[in-house]
mmCIF file of C-alpha atoms in Angstrom:
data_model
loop_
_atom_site.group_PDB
_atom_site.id
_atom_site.type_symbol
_atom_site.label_atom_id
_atom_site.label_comp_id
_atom_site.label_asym_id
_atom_site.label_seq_id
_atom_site.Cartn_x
_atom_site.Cartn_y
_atom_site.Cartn_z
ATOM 1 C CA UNK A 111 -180.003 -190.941 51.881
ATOM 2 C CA UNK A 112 -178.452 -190.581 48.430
ATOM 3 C CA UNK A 113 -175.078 -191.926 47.932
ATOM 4 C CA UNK A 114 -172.450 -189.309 46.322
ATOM 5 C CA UNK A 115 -171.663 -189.771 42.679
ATOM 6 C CA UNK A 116 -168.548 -191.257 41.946
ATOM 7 C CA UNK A 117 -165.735 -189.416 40.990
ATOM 8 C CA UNK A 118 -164.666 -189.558 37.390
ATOM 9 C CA UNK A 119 -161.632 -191.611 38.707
ATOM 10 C CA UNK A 120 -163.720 -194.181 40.362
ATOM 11 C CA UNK A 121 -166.463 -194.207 37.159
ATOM 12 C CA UNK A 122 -163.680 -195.245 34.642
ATOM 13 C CA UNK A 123 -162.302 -197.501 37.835
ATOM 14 C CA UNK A 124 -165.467 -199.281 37.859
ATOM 15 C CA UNK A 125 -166.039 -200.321 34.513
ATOM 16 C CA UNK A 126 -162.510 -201.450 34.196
ATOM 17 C CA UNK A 127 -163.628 -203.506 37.190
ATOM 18 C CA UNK A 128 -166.529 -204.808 35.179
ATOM 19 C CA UNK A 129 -163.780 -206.129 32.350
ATOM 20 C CA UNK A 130 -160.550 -206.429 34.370
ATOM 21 C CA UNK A 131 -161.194 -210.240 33.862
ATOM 22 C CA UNK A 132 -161.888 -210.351 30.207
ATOM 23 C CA UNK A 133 -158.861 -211.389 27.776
ATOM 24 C CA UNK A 134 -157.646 -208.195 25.806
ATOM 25 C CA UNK A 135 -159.900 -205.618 28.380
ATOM 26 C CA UNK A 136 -158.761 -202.684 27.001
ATOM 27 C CA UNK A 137 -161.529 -202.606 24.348
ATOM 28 C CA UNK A 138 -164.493 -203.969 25.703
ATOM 29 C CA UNK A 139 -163.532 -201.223 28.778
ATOM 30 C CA UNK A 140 -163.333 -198.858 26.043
ATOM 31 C CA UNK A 141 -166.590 -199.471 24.674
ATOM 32 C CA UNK A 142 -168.343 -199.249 27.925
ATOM 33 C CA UNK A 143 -166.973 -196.004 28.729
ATOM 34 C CA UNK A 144 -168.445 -194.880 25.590
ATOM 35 C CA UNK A 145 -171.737 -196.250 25.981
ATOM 36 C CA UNK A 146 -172.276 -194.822 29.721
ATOM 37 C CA UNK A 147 -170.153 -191.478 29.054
ATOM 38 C CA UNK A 148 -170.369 -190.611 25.528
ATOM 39 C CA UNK A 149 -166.357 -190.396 24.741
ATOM 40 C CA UNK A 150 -163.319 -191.761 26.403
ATOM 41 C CA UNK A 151 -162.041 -188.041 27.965
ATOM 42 C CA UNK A 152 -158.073 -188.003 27.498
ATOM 43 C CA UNK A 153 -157.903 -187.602 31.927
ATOM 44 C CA UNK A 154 -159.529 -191.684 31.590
ATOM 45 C CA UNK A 155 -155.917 -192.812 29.764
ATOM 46 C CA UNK A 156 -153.754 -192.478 33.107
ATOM 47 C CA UNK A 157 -156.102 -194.558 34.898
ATOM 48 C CA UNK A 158 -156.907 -196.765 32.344
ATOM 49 C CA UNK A 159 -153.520 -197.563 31.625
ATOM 50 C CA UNK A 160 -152.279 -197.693 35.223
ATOM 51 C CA UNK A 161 -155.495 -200.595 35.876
ATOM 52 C CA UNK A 162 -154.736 -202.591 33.270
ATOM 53 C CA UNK A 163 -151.365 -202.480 33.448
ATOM 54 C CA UNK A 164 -150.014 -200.770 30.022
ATOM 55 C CA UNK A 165 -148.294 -197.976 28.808
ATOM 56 C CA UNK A 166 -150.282 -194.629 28.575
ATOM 57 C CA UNK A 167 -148.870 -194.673 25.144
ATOM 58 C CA UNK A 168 -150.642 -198.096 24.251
ATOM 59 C CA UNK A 169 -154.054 -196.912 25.527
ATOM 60 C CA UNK A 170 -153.465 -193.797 23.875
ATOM 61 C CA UNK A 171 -152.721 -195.886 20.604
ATOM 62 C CA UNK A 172 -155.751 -197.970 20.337
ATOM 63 C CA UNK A 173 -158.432 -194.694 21.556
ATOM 64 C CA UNK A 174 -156.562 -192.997 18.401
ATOM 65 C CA UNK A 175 -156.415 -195.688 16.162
ATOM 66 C CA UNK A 176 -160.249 -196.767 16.034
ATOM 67 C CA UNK A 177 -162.592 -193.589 14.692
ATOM 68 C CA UNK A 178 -165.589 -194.776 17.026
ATOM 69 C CA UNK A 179 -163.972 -193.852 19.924
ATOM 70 C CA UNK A 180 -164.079 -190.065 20.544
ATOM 71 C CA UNK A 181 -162.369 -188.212 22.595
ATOM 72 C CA UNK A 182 -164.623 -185.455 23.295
ATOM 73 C CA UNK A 183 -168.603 -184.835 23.686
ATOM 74 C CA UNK A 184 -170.353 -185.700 20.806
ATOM 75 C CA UNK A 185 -173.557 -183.747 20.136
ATOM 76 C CA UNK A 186 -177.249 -184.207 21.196
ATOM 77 C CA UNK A 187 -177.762 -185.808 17.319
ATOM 78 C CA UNK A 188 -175.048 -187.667 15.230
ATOM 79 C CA UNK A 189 -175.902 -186.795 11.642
ATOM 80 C CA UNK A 190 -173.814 -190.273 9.401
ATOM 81 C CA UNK A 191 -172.993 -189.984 6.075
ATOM 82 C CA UNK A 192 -172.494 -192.641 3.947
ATOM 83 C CA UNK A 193 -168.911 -192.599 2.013
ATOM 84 C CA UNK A 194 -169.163 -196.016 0.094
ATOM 85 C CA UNK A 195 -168.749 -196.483 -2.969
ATOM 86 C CA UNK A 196 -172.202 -197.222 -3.694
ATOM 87 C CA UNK A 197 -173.216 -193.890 -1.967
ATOM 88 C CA UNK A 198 -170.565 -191.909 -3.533
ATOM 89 C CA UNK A 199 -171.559 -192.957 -7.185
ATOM 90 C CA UNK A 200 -174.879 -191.096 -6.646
ATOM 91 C CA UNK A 201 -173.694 -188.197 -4.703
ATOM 92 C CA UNK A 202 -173.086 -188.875 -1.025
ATOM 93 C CA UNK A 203 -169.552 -186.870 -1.480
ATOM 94 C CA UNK A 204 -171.937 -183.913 -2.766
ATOM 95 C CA UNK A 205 -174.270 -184.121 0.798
ATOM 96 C CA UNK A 206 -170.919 -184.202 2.763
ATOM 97 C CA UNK A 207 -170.111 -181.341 1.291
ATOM 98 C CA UNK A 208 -173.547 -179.876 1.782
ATOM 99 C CA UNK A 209 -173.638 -180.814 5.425
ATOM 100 C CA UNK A 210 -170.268 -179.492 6.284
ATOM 101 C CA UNK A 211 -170.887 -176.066 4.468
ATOM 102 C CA UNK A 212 -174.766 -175.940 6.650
ATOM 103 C CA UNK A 213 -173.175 -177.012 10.254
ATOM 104 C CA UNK A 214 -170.058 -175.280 9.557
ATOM 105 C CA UNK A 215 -167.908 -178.017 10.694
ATOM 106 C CA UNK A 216 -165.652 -180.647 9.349
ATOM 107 C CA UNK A 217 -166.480 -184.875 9.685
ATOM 108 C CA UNK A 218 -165.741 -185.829 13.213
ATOM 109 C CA UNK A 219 -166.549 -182.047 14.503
ATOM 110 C CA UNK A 220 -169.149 -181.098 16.554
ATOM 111 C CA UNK A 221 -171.056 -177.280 15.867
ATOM 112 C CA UNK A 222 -170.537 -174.883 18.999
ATOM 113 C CA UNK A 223 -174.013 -174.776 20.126
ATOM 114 C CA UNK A 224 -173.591 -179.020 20.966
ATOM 115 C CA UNK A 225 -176.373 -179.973 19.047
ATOM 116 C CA UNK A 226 -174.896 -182.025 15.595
ATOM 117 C CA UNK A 227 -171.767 -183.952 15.739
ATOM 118 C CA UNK A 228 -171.128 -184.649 11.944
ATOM 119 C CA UNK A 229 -169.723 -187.972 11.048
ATOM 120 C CA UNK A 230 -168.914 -190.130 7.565
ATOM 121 C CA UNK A 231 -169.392 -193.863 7.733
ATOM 122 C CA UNK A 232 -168.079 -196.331 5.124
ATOM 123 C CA UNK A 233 -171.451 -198.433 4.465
ATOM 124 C CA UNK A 234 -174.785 -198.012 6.759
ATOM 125 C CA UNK A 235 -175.727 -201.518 4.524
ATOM 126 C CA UNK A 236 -178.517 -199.185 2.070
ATOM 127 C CA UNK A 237 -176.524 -199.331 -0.575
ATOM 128 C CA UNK A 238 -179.590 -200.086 -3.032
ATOM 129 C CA UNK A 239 -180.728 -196.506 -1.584
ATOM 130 C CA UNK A 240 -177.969 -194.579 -1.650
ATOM 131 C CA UNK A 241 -177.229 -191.979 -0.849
ATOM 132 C CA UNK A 242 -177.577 -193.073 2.831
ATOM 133 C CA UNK A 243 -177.786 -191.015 5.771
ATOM 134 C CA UNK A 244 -178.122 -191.545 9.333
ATOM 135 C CA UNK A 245 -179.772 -189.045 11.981
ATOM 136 C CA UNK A 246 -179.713 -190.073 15.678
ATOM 137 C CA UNK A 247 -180.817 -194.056 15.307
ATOM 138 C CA UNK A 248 -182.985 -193.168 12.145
ATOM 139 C CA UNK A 249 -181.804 -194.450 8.671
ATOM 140 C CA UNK A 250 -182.802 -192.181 5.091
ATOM 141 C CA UNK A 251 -182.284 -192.729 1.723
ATOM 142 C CA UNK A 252 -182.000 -191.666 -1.347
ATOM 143 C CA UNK A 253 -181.041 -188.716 0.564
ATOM 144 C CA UNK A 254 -180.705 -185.473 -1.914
ATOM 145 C CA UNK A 255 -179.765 -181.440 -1.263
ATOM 146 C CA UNK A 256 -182.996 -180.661 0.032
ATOM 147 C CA UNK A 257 -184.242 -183.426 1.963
ATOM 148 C CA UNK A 258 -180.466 -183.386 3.700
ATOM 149 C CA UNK A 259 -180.720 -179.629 4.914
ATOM 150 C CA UNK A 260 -184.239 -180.469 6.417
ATOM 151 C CA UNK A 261 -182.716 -183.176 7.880
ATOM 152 C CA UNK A 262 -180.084 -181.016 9.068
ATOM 153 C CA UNK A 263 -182.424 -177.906 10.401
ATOM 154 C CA UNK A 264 -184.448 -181.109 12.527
ATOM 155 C CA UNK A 265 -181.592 -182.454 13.941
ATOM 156 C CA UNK A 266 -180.031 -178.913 15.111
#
């Protein structure tokens, strides 16, 4: 016998049980809800706030604040541009650009169909190979036009 999933109530319940001891649990609870559900849903911020004792407007205030925490399904492949310095002085503004024209969304955004979830980082640590971007866990460099929109057509 199989026992019934939990509720989404009792999933964000749990892993604030997992943290409710740790000092300052609001962020390692937050990071745990993204690693098992992808992105803190806004319905979590009630319960969150109510288990740990703060204001909706606090929890609200920190998921907000901090750009890794999203607050809505990102797609099957994250496709991370870099937007460093060192990336921008040999085009990485120019692949944003590029990428955001091909998916048809803006950074943060994710294309209808669920499949890219386009995203600007401020230094994947290539900077000797700029410009740098990231597809799922895989790093390129060097990245130009073309090698970016095959990159793009994989991922999609």
């Amino acid at each position: 016998m199989t026992s019934p999933a939990l509720s989404f109530a009792d999933q964000v319940r749990s892993v604030v049980a997992r943290h409710r001891d740790d000092r300052g649990a609001l962020l390692p609870v937050l990071h745990s809800l993204m690693e098992e559900l992808g992105h803190i849903d806004p319905a979590a911020i009630p319960i969150l706030a109510d288990e740990l004792n703060l204001s909706r407007a606090d929890v609200h205030g920190v998921v907000t604040f901090y750009h890794d925490f999203r607050q809505t399904p990102p797609g099957r492949t994250k496709v991370r541009i870099c937007r460093a310095e060192a990336c921008q002085a040999v085009g990485g503004d120019e692949l944003v650009e590029q990428a955001k024209s091909r998916t048809g969304v803006g950074l943060g955004e994710t294309t209808p169909d669920g499949a890219i979830t386009l995203e600007q980082v401020f230094c994947l640590g290539n900077c000797a190979l700029g410009p740098s971007v990231q597809v799922g866990d895989r790093l390129y460099g060097r990245v130009g036009a073309q090698q970016l929109d095959r990159l793009l057509e994989g991922a999609a």
